[in-house]
Amino acid sequence: KAGVTQTPRYLIKTRGQQVTLSCSPISGHRSVSWYQQTPGQGLQFLFEYFSETQRNKGNFPGRFSGRQFSNSRSEMNVSTLELGDSALYLCASSLLTSSETQYFGPGTRLLVL
Amino acid sequence: GENVEQHPSTLSVQEGDSAVIKCTYSDSASNYFPWYKQELGKRPQLIIDIRSNVGEKKDQRIAVTLNKTAKHFSLHITETQPEDSAVYFCAPLSGGSYIPTFGRGTSLIVHP
């Protein structure tokens, strides 16, 4: 099976812009979770989607949002970008829940100038 | 929310030595305890996990032990090899919120 894929891999934006990241899970996986990884804060959970519904949400401001499509592909959007949003954004998929083995994608590295 | 602490933050060993990384958590309802390995520039990968009804699990050179009473679980790597060099993360899953909280990571360096 093909692994989790994420696009784009690298992105440079300026403050105030918005960005959309995409994640394609492993075929058959229905749960997609998003994480932000920074040197200062480590790996932090953003949200999880299952069957096109947000099932869990971490402690991030409303500028961070996401959605999931009927084919389980997911997108996350960050509006009004801030310098502190510069990070590696990882998505992970699992069959049904985040309490099963999660398979991570390669990540999207976002740089906000 | 769950408080997770991981120790040590850096661990340097000689090839062939054993390495132990400890993860403490605060949520007594946590019921899933995975360990992830992230090599430089790569994605995190699950290397071993354990559930709350099991005290120990082993997979070749890697083992995880769980002490639910003391609320900690540990990763044990025996006969370390240079390719074990990476950052290791614990991520206990809260039984109530189902939100994984990652530890800050342990950088393991195995010297040949």
GROMACS .gro file of C-alpha atoms in nm:
model
  225
    1LYS     CA    1   0.000   0.000   0.000
    2ALA     CA    2   0.115   0.351  -0.063
    3GLY     CA    3   0.203   0.547   0.249
    4VAL     CA    4   0.062   0.873   0.375
    5THR     CA    5   0.137   1.159   0.139
    6GLN     CA    6   0.134   1.531   0.202
    7THR     CA    7   0.146   1.825  -0.036
    8PRO     CA    8   0.316   2.057  -0.071
    9ARG     CA    9   0.638   1.951   0.099
   10TYR     CA   10   0.769   2.304   0.141
   11LEU     CA   11   0.594   2.637   0.153
   12ILE     CA   12   0.699   2.997   0.210
   13LYS     CA   13   0.435   3.252   0.301
   14THR     CA   14   0.426   3.601   0.447
   15ARG     CA   15   0.249   3.720   0.759
   16GLY     CA   16  -0.123   3.771   0.714
   17GLN     CA   17  -0.158   3.524   0.429
   18GLN     CA   18  -0.344   3.198   0.452
   19VAL     CA   19  -0.232   2.849   0.360
   20THR     CA   20  -0.394   2.514   0.282
   21LEU     CA   21  -0.212   2.185   0.333
   22SER     CA   22  -0.326   1.851   0.200
   23CYS     CA   23  -0.297   1.497   0.333
   24SER     CA   24  -0.385   1.170   0.162
   25PRO     CA   25  -0.410   0.881   0.409
   26ILE     CA   26  -0.327   0.517   0.351
   27SER     CA   27  -0.601   0.352   0.151
   28GLY     CA   28  -0.871   0.222   0.385
   29HIS     CA   29  -0.771   0.445   0.675
   30ARG     CA   30  -1.053   0.667   0.793
   31SER     CA   31  -0.892   0.862   1.075
   32VAL     CA   32  -0.661   1.152   0.994
   33SER     CA   33  -0.485   1.355   1.261
   34TRP     CA   34  -0.279   1.670   1.220
   35TYR     CA   35   0.021   1.777   1.427
   36GLN     CA   36   0.247   2.079   1.447
   37GLN     CA   37   0.616   2.015   1.520
   38THR     CA   38   0.849   2.294   1.629
   39PRO     CA   39   1.184   2.289   1.811
   40GLY     CA   40   1.037   2.490   2.096
   41GLN     CA   41   0.704   2.317   2.154
   42GLY     CA   42   0.772   1.971   2.014
   43LEU     CA   43   0.491   1.769   1.857
   44GLN     CA   44   0.148   1.909   1.931
   45PHE     CA   45  -0.189   1.766   1.834
   46LEU     CA   46  -0.405   1.995   1.621
   47PHE     CA   47  -0.716   1.792   1.540
   48GLU     CA   48  -0.846   1.458   1.424
   49TYR     CA   49  -1.103   1.386   1.155
   50PHE     CA   50  -1.310   1.075   1.103
   51SER     CA   51  -1.587   1.025   0.849
   52GLU     CA   52  -1.571   1.392   0.747
   53THR     CA   53  -1.627   1.508   1.107
   54GLN     CA   54  -1.383   1.665   1.348
   55ARG     CA   55  -1.366   1.419   1.633
   56ASN     CA   56  -1.102   1.575   1.857
   57LYS     CA   57  -0.935   1.913   1.877
   58GLY     CA   58  -0.614   2.029   2.043
   59ASN     CA   59  -0.545   2.363   2.204
   60PHE     CA   60  -0.489   2.582   1.898
   61PRO     CA   61  -0.661   2.908   1.800
   62GLY     CA   62  -0.949   2.916   1.555
   63ARG     CA   63  -0.714   3.029   1.278
   64PHE     CA   64  -0.631   2.661   1.243
   65SER     CA   65  -0.907   2.462   1.080
   66GLY     CA   66  -0.945   2.149   0.879
   67ARG     CA   67  -1.179   1.928   0.690
   68GLN     CA   68  -1.203   1.577   0.558
   69PHE     CA   69  -1.354   1.461   0.234
   70SER     CA   70  -1.556   1.150   0.161
   71ASN     CA   71  -1.244   0.970   0.033
   72SER     CA   72  -1.076   1.040   0.371
   73ARG     CA   73  -0.833   1.293   0.223
   74SER     CA   74  -0.791   1.585   0.458
   75GLU     CA   75  -0.690   1.947   0.436
   76MET     CA   76  -0.587   2.190   0.703
   77ASN     CA   77  -0.602   2.564   0.667
   78VAL     CA   78  -0.423   2.833   0.861
   79SER     CA   79  -0.554   3.186   0.816
   80THR     CA   80  -0.383   3.516   0.901
   81LEU     CA   81  -0.042   3.355   0.928
   82GLU     CA   82   0.192   3.460   1.207
   83LEU     CA   83   0.569   3.417   1.231
   84GLY     CA   84   0.514   3.160   1.505
   85ASP     CA   85   0.322   2.936   1.266
   86SER     CA   86   0.650   2.839   1.101
   87ALA     CA   87   0.673   2.467   1.166
   88LEU     CA   88   0.664   2.119   1.024
   89TYR     CA   89   0.301   2.011   0.984
   90LEU     CA   90   0.253   1.637   0.999
   91CYS     CA   91  -0.055   1.435   0.930
   92ALA     CA   92  -0.105   1.080   1.043
   93SER     CA   93  -0.362   0.823   0.943
   94SER     CA   94  -0.498   0.518   1.120
   95LEU     CA   95  -0.772   0.270   1.049
   96LEU     CA   96  -1.034   0.398   1.289
   97THR     CA   97  -0.893   0.585   1.586
   98SER     CA   98  -0.580   0.755   1.714
   99SER     CA   99  -0.548   0.474   1.970
  100GLU     CA  100  -0.427   0.246   1.694
  101THR     CA  101  -0.101   0.256   1.505
  102GLN     CA  102  -0.066   0.596   1.343
  103TYR     CA  103   0.126   0.626   1.018
  104PHE     CA  104   0.281   0.966   0.960
  105GLY     CA  105   0.327   1.148   0.634
  106PRO     CA  106   0.655   1.322   0.543
  107GLY     CA  107   0.523   1.658   0.655
  108THR     CA  108   0.489   2.005   0.506
  109ARG     CA  109   0.752   2.252   0.617
  110LEU     CA  110   0.596   2.598   0.638
  111LEU     CA  111   0.807   2.909   0.669
  112VAL     CA  112   0.630   3.237   0.747
  113LEU     CA  113   0.828   3.553   0.673
  114GLY     CA  114  -0.494   1.808   2.990
  115GLU     CA  115  -0.237   1.534   3.013
  116ASN     CA  116   0.108   1.628   3.146
  117VAL     CA  117   0.383   1.419   2.991
  118GLU     CA  118   0.746   1.424   3.088
  119GLN     CA  119   1.019   1.232   2.916
  120HIS     CA  120   1.367   1.166   3.056
  121PRO     CA  121   1.645   1.199   2.974
  122SER     CA  122   1.635   1.462   2.703
  123THR     CA  123   1.965   1.338   2.563
  124LEU     CA  124   2.121   0.994   2.597
  125SER     CA  125   2.464   0.907   2.466
  126VAL     CA  126   2.574   0.541   2.466
  127GLN     CA  127   2.837   0.319   2.312
  128GLU     CA  128   2.737   0.067   2.050
  129GLY     CA  129   2.626  -0.253   2.220
  130ASP     CA  130   2.512  -0.080   2.540
  131SER     CA  131   2.151  -0.070   2.656
  132ALA     CA  132   1.938   0.245   2.659
  133VAL     CA  133   1.634   0.323   2.872
  134ILE     CA  134   1.398   0.618   2.823
  135LYS     CA  135   1.124   0.691   3.073
  136CYS     CA  136   0.791   0.865   3.018
  137THR     CA  137   0.568   0.981   3.303
  138TYR     CA  138   0.209   1.091   3.253
  139SER     CA  139  -0.062   1.242   3.468
  140ASP     CA  140  -0.394   1.107   3.336
  141SER     CA  141  -0.481   0.786   3.519
  142ALA     CA  142  -0.735   0.710   3.244
  143SER     CA  143  -0.462   0.684   2.979
  144ASN     CA  144  -0.488   0.345   2.812
  145TYR     CA  145  -0.258   0.344   2.509
  146PHE     CA  146   0.117   0.396   2.531
  147PRO     CA  147   0.317   0.417   2.206
  148TRP     CA  148   0.679   0.502   2.137
  149TYR     CA  149   0.783   0.674   1.813
  150LYS     CA  150   1.125   0.704   1.652
  151GLN     CA  151   1.210   1.004   1.436
  152GLU     CA  152   1.536   1.005   1.246
  153LEU     CA  153   1.678   1.336   1.133
  154GLY     CA  154   1.469   1.479   0.852
  155LYS     CA  155   1.231   1.185   0.854
  156ARG     CA  156   0.876   1.127   0.971
  157PRO     CA  157   0.797   0.975   1.314
  158GLN     CA  158   0.743   0.600   1.302
  159LEU     CA  159   0.579   0.381   1.563
  160ILE     CA  160   0.831   0.132   1.697
  161ILE     CA  161   0.638  -0.031   1.981
  162ASP     CA  162   0.319   0.023   2.178
  163ILE     CA  163   0.145  -0.124   2.480
  164ARG     CA  164  -0.207  -0.113   2.617
  165SER     CA  165  -0.313  -0.071   2.976
  166ASN     CA  166  -0.397  -0.436   3.033
  167VAL     CA  167  -0.039  -0.548   2.962
  168GLY     CA  168   0.271  -0.485   3.174
  169GLU     CA  169   0.543  -0.555   2.923
  170LYS     CA  170   0.589  -0.610   2.552
  171LYS     CA  171   0.900  -0.706   2.362
  172ASP     CA  172   0.997  -0.697   1.995
  173GLN     CA  173   1.349  -0.820   1.928
  174ARG     CA  174   1.586  -0.559   2.078
  175ILE     CA  175   1.308  -0.325   2.184
  176ALA     CA  176   1.079  -0.355   2.485
  177VAL     CA  177   0.826  -0.137   2.662
  178THR     CA  178   0.727  -0.171   3.026
  179LEU     CA  179   0.426  -0.009   3.188
  180ASN     CA  180   0.366   0.079   3.552
  181LYS     CA  181   0.010   0.209   3.570
  182THR     CA  182   0.020   0.260   3.946
  183ALA     CA  183   0.318   0.493   3.922
  184LYS     CA  184   0.196   0.632   3.586
  185HIS     CA  185   0.507   0.577   3.383
  186PHE     CA  186   0.624   0.360   3.096
  187SER     CA  187   0.971   0.301   2.962
  188LEU     CA  188   1.140   0.215   2.635
  189HIS     CA  189   1.427  -0.032   2.656
  190ILE     CA  190   1.670  -0.083   2.370
  191THR     CA  191   1.933  -0.355   2.408
  192GLU     CA  192   2.249  -0.406   2.203
  193THR     CA  193   2.224  -0.056   2.058
  194GLN     CA  194   2.346   0.009   1.704
  195PRO     CA  195   2.440   0.336   1.529
  196GLU     CA  196   2.116   0.317   1.330
  197ASP     CA  197   1.925   0.346   1.658
  198SER     CA  198   2.043   0.709   1.675
  199ALA     CA  199   1.728   0.922   1.653
  200VAL     CA  200   1.480   1.117   1.862
  201TYR     CA  201   1.233   0.901   2.050
  202PHE     CA  202   0.890   1.026   2.158
  203CYS     CA  203   0.635   0.881   2.395
  204ALA     CA  204   0.270   0.975   2.332
  205PRO     CA  205   0.029   0.841   2.594
  206LEU     CA  206  -0.333   0.863   2.484
  207SER     CA  207  -0.582   1.002   2.730
  208GLY     CA  208  -0.869   0.762   2.783
  209GLY     CA  209  -1.109   1.050   2.825
  210SER     CA  210  -1.015   1.291   2.549
  211TYR     CA  211  -0.848   1.049   2.305
  212ILE     CA  212  -0.591   1.320   2.240
  213PRO     CA  213  -0.230   1.200   2.219
  214THR     CA  214   0.016   1.415   2.412
  215PHE     CA  215   0.375   1.381   2.296
  216GLY     CA  216   0.673   1.399   2.524
  217ARG     CA  217   0.945   1.651   2.435
  218GLY     CA  218   1.162   1.375   2.293
  219THR     CA  219   1.487   1.200   2.382
  220SER     CA  220   1.781   1.234   2.149
  221LEU     CA  221   1.962   0.900   2.151
  222ILE     CA  222   2.317   0.900   2.016
  223VAL     CA  223   2.487   0.566   1.966
  224HIS     CA  224   2.862   0.596   1.919
  225PRO     CA  225   3.024   0.324   1.707
   0.00000   0.00000   0.00000
